[in-house]
Amino acid sequence: MTLDRRNFIKLLGGASSLALAACAGTGGLSGPTGGRRVVVVGGGYGGTIAAKYIRMMDSSIEVVLIERNDHFVSCPFSNLYIGGLMKDLSPLTIKYDKLAANHGVKVIQAEVTGVDAATKVVKTSTGDVTYDRLVLSPGIEFRTEEIKGYDMATTPEIMPHAWKAGPQTVLLRKQLEAMKAGGNVVISIPLAPFRCPPGPYERASMIAMYLKQHKPGSKVIILDANPDIVSKKGLFLKGWKKHYDGLIDYRAAKKVTEIDTRGMAVLVEGIEEVKGAVINVIPPQKAGHIAHVAGVVGTDKKWCPVNPMTFESTLHKNIHVIGDSCVAGAMPKSGYSANSEAKACATNIVNAMNGKELIDFSGINTCYSFLSAKEAVEVTGVYKVDKGAIIAVPGSVGVSPDLSETEAIYAESWLKNILTEMST
Amino acid sequence: MTMKWSGWALATGVLAVSAMAQAAPPTAAMLSNACAGCHGTHGGSAGPSMPSLAGQSDKAIVDAMKKFKSGARPATVMGRLAKGYSDAEIAAMGEFFSKQKLHATNQTLDKAKIAKGASLQEANCGRCHLEDGKEGKDDTPAMASQWLPYMQIQMADYLSGKRKMPEQMQEKVKPMSKADLEALLHFYASVK
Ligand SMILES: Cc1cc2nc3c(=O)[nH]c(=O)nc-3n(C[C@H](O)[C@H](O)[C@H](O)COP(=O)(O)OP(=O)(O)OC[C@H]3O[C@@H](n4cnc5c(N)ncnc54)[C@H](O)[C@@H]3O)c2cc1C
């Protein structure tokens, strides 16, 4: 048999992925790095982009991406699934094989359990990995200790948060489907800052849309710890009036401090009891667990302070933090922000490794929200560094003038593009 | 002795990267990479409605951005976004995207419409939309392989008067039937 070009390449691809699996299994990345290895933790909105862009800008730098799962499910658009607009989560799911094949990113499926900043070693469930620079994009963890009765292992199975997409998203949808008509759905929103400021209000819209069609007599009760709707207030109120009048009972300044999973109730400030047939408790948030382990969380014990240009931790040299876990000045915690931060971080890591001048940050945030099956709105802004902090460029930040079908069409394309960026 | 924060940082070597306070202003790549979350890596859109910017001429991009910024061209997001950039930054991004390869797309299109559009395009649109839409005269945007839903939204805006059509384009477009215009867009979307 002759080996033609295409088969030869196939063989090569096969061989290299085998080699990868082997070195992942034996922890074969604990040796010397040659001074040019970047390890990225977390294959979500921030991590995939940092890994890909470093390789695109300088393929002589070795990039190892460590992620606990073999796939990633996007939170953006998961509210549409919860509302019944999507059959399954496949349009929201990406894999990592093309990042490896197209860009030579070494992908390791493992749990990162420790970081030794002094010796520059990352500890994982499959062995140690040495780094020259480390990028953490681990997303969020929950401050469950602030809710009495909340148990991280069991509570989400009864009162799903669905604030990390995947099985939790599916569970919340199933609970809604199983709910008897007339039952109430309670959504509790934590104090800002949290991942995706407009997310909870989009969720309320999508759930109300489902109830309106399928559960006569049911409504959504929003218990918001914040003094008011955090994002796109005018647009949400307009959409709710237009489509879900009487179906969304919004209650401001109602902080849930205790839960009762047996009685299916939550307690506001420990006294006012609110019952629900389905209860979606979105707990208050902090940087991903591994950021705490690595010692890069600030004095607030929640988020990671970083240099606004390089996203290097102000607490540990050679460790960079991007995405929801970091404090990026005026930028909200969103997938689009994580995408922009990752690119700036990648640019300056490459420049620093090559002894080149560092470049100031320029980034964008966009967040689309659906109000109904066909209408969306968005908030958008351009961000830059001024006097050592990330600020919004004056005049660039704003929201859609109205609910818009055109924006819904563009929103779907946004999702397609950003997920394609992350996975190819 | 108490040590000031900056002194501590220098002493421990933390902020080694960040201490090099003198950073260069955002480069064309830094500015343009931020657009890719919507328009695709290097401006090659995965579709189906966000326009590709890759391979667009710098004149067309600069012209579009300036019109977005001033409000002369209607937009959903671009009006606000364009206000975030100086003219020099816009010029830099125009150059960045013009240097990328035109992004070939595989769209589901109607064969009969493509054929009809092909027969109409040279005489009606070819004066400005050059080389089957792969290039454009002056600030005329390239349309080859552009996403069909995007061009349909733009054509609808032109026809409703929301987006102002160049006068000489209007002379050609006005007398045409909706079906012929639709065929032309299918044609341009099919060009690779
Ligand atoms: C309902 C909802 C809707 C949203 N809608 C939008 C939207 O429309 N637009 C938008 O821009 N943003 C939206 N967001 C916000 C967006 O999801 C986050 O801001 C974004 O995911 C942050 O990216 P990240 O890289 O910081 O974290 P993530 O994307 O969460 O990625 C973190 C990754 O790290 C992995 N990981 C963590 N710790 C470890 C470890 N120790 N070892 C190995 N792997 C680890 C995780 O498995 C995960 O894959 C929404 C969020 C929610 C909840």
Short mmCIF file of C-alpha atoms in Angstrom, two decimals, chain B:
data_model
loop_
_atom_site.label_atom_id
_atom_site.label_comp_id
_atom_site.label_asym_id
_atom_site.label_seq_id
_atom_site.Cartn_x
_atom_site.Cartn_y
_atom_site.Cartn_z
CA MET B 1 10.99 50.80 58.97
CA THR B 2 7.85 50.58 56.94
CA MET B 3 8.21 49.85 53.29
CA LYS B 4 6.00 51.53 50.74
CA TRP B 5 4.07 49.28 48.35
CA SER B 6 6.15 50.27 45.34
CA GLY B 7 9.36 49.74 47.25
CA TRP B 8 8.19 46.32 48.30
CA ALA B 9 7.28 45.45 44.75
CA LEU B 10 10.70 46.44 43.46
CA ALA B 11 12.46 44.62 46.25
CA THR B 12 10.63 41.36 45.68
CA GLY B 13 10.62 41.61 41.93
CA VAL B 14 6.86 41.24 41.74
CA LEU B 15 5.46 43.31 38.91
CA ALA B 16 8.59 42.71 36.91
CA VAL B 17 6.51 42.84 33.76
CA SER B 18 4.18 45.53 34.94
CA ALA B 19 6.85 47.75 36.43
CA MET B 20 7.96 48.60 32.91
CA ALA B 21 5.41 51.37 33.11
CA GLN B 22 6.23 52.77 29.70
CA ALA B 23 3.92 50.79 27.42
CA ALA B 24 3.36 51.46 23.76
CA PRO B 25 -0.13 52.58 22.70
CA PRO B 26 -2.41 49.78 21.42
CA THR B 27 -1.15 48.40 18.11
CA ALA B 28 -3.36 47.70 15.09
CA ALA B 29 -3.48 44.03 16.13
CA MET B 30 -4.39 44.82 19.75
CA LEU B 31 -7.24 47.05 18.56
CA SER B 32 -8.47 44.70 15.83
CA ASN B 33 -8.30 41.46 17.83
CA ALA B 34 -11.00 42.84 20.11
CA CYS B 35 -13.40 42.96 17.13
CA ALA B 36 -12.95 39.24 16.43
CA GLY B 37 -15.36 38.02 19.12
CA CYS B 38 -18.11 39.24 16.77
CA HIS B 39 -16.46 39.35 13.35
CA GLY B 40 -14.33 36.18 13.67
CA THR B 41 -10.60 35.61 14.09
CA HIS B 42 -8.75 38.12 11.87
CA GLY B 43 -12.16 39.29 10.60
CA GLY B 44 -13.21 36.01 8.96
CA SER B 45 -16.79 35.55 10.15
CA ALA B 46 -18.21 32.07 10.78
CA GLY B 47 -21.60 33.59 10.00
CA PRO B 48 -24.40 33.40 9.38
CA SER B 49 -25.12 37.13 9.72
CA MET B 50 -22.08 38.96 11.15
CA PRO B 51 -20.15 40.43 8.23
CA SER B 52 -16.58 39.37 7.49
CA LEU B 53 -14.04 42.19 7.57
CA ALA B 54 -11.10 40.12 6.30
CA GLY B 55 -9.85 41.30 2.95
CA GLN B 56 -12.10 44.36 2.97
CA SER B 57 -10.29 47.43 1.64
CA ASP B 58 -9.04 49.87 4.25
CA LYS B 59 -10.96 52.66 2.52
CA ALA B 60 -14.24 50.76 2.84
CA ILE B 61 -13.65 49.99 6.52
CA VAL B 62 -12.60 53.52 7.40
CA ASP B 63 -15.56 54.94 5.50
CA ALA B 64 -17.99 52.58 7.26
CA MET B 65 -16.51 53.32 10.71
CA LYS B 66 -16.67 57.08 10.17
CA LYS B 67 -20.29 56.84 9.07
CA PHE B 68 -21.11 54.66 12.08
CA LYS B 69 -19.39 57.17 14.35
CA SER B 70 -21.21 60.19 12.98
CA GLY B 71 -24.52 58.37 12.83
CA ALA B 72 -24.73 58.77 9.03
CA ARG B 73 -25.04 54.98 8.71
CA PRO B 74 -27.64 53.15 10.79
CA ALA B 75 -26.42 50.36 13.04
CA THR B 76 -27.36 48.15 15.92
CA VAL B 77 -24.01 48.10 17.79
CA MET B 78 -21.46 49.71 15.50
CA GLY B 79 -22.59 53.29 16.13
CA ARG B 80 -21.68 53.07 19.81
CA LEU B 81 -18.55 50.96 19.23
CA ALA B 82 -17.12 53.32 16.61
CA LYS B 83 -17.29 56.19 19.12
CA GLY B 84 -14.70 54.33 21.18
CA TYR B 85 -11.93 54.89 18.64
CA SER B 86 -9.91 57.83 17.33
CA ASP B 87 -9.52 58.39 13.59
CA ALA B 88 -5.94 57.13 13.81
CA GLU B 89 -7.08 53.94 15.53
CA ILE B 90 -9.76 53.41 12.91
CA ALA B 91 -7.17 53.83 10.15
CA ALA B 92 -4.92 51.27 11.86
CA MET B 93 -7.76 48.73 12.05
CA GLY B 94 -8.70 49.38 8.43
CA GLU B 95 -5.18 48.54 7.40
CA PHE B 96 -5.08 45.44 9.62
CA PHE B 97 -8.24 43.91 8.14
CA SER B 98 -7.35 44.88 4.55
CA LYS B 99 -4.19 42.78 4.88
CA GLN B 100 -6.11 39.59 5.76
CA LYS B 101 -7.13 37.13 3.08
CA LEU B 102 -10.73 37.41 1.84
CA HIS B 103 -12.75 34.91 3.88
CA ALA B 104 -14.31 32.29 1.58
CA THR B 105 -17.64 30.98 2.90
CA ASN B 106 -19.80 27.96 2.11
CA GLN B 107 -23.40 29.11 2.37
CA THR B 108 -26.64 27.42 1.44
CA LEU B 109 -27.64 29.39 -1.63
CA ASP B 110 -30.12 29.08 -4.47
CA LYS B 111 -28.44 27.95 -7.72
CA ALA B 112 -31.01 29.53 -10.01
CA LYS B 113 -30.68 32.83 -8.18
CA ILE B 114 -26.89 32.70 -8.39
CA ALA B 115 -27.11 32.20 -12.17
CA LYS B 116 -29.57 35.05 -12.57
CA GLY B 117 -27.46 37.33 -10.37
CA ALA B 118 -24.37 36.45 -12.38
CA SER B 119 -26.09 37.62 -15.56
CA LEU B 120 -27.15 40.92 -14.00
CA GLN B 121 -24.16 41.96 -11.95
CA GLU B 122 -21.66 43.29 -14.48
CA ALA B 123 -24.05 45.70 -16.17
CA ASN B 124 -25.78 46.91 -13.02
CA CYS B 125 -23.30 46.80 -10.20
CA GLY B 126 -19.93 46.12 -11.82
CA ARG B 127 -18.96 49.77 -12.15
CA CYS B 128 -18.28 49.95 -8.45
CA HIS B 129 -18.44 46.37 -7.12
CA LEU B 130 -15.43 45.19 -9.14
CA GLU B 131 -14.14 41.69 -9.98
CA ASP B 132 -17.37 39.86 -9.12
CA GLY B 133 -17.49 41.75 -5.84
CA LYS B 134 -14.01 40.70 -4.77
CA GLU B 135 -12.98 44.31 -4.88
CA GLY B 136 -14.59 47.72 -4.69
CA LYS B 137 -14.00 51.08 -6.33
CA ASP B 138 -12.75 53.65 -3.78
CA ASP B 139 -14.73 53.09 -0.58
CA THR B 140 -17.11 50.50 -2.09
CA PRO B 141 -17.06 47.39 0.12
CA ALA B 142 -16.10 43.96 -1.21
CA MET B 143 -19.09 41.61 -1.21
CA ALA B 144 -17.62 38.33 -2.48
CA SER B 145 -18.43 35.54 -0.02
CA GLN B 146 -20.11 38.03 2.33
CA TRP B 147 -22.85 36.43 4.44
CA LEU B 148 -26.22 36.54 2.68
CA PRO B 149 -28.36 37.47 5.74
CA TYR B 150 -26.02 40.41 6.38
CA MET B 151 -26.37 41.70 2.82
CA GLN B 152 -30.14 41.18 2.98
CA ILE B 153 -30.38 43.27 6.16
CA GLN B 154 -28.28 46.00 4.53
CA MET B 155 -30.31 45.95 1.29
CA ALA B 156 -33.54 46.19 3.29
CA ASP B 157 -32.10 49.23 5.12
CA TYR B 158 -31.18 50.82 1.77
CA LEU B 159 -34.61 50.21 0.27
CA SER B 160 -36.46 51.54 3.32
CA GLY B 161 -34.28 54.66 3.27
CA LYS B 162 -32.77 53.91 6.68
CA ARG B 163 -29.31 53.57 5.14
CA LYS B 164 -28.48 56.20 2.55
CA MET B 165 -27.59 54.70 -0.82
CA PRO B 166 -24.85 56.29 -2.93
CA GLU B 167 -26.68 58.25 -5.63
CA GLN B 168 -25.30 56.31 -8.58
CA MET B 169 -26.00 52.99 -6.90
CA GLN B 170 -29.54 54.17 -6.32
CA GLU B 171 -29.96 54.84 -10.06
CA LYS B 172 -29.21 51.17 -10.69
CA VAL B 173 -31.00 49.66 -7.71
CA LYS B 174 -34.26 51.65 -7.82
CA PRO B 175 -35.59 50.26 -11.11
CA MET B 176 -34.75 46.65 -10.21
CA SER B 177 -37.27 44.14 -8.94
CA LYS B 178 -36.89 42.68 -5.43
CA ALA B 179 -36.32 39.26 -7.02
CA ASP B 180 -33.43 40.56 -9.14
CA LEU B 181 -31.80 42.23 -6.15
CA GLU B 182 -32.17 39.04 -4.14
CA ALA B 183 -30.55 37.11 -7.01
CA LEU B 184 -27.64 39.54 -7.04
CA LEU B 185 -27.01 39.03 -3.35
CA HIS B 186 -27.05 35.25 -3.81
CA PHE B 187 -24.51 35.70 -6.58
CA TYR B 188 -22.13 37.82 -4.49
CA ALA B 189 -22.46 35.46 -1.52
CA SER B 190 -21.40 32.58 -3.80
CA VAL B 191 -18.20 34.15 -5.14
CA LYS B 192 -15.01 32.62 -3.71
#
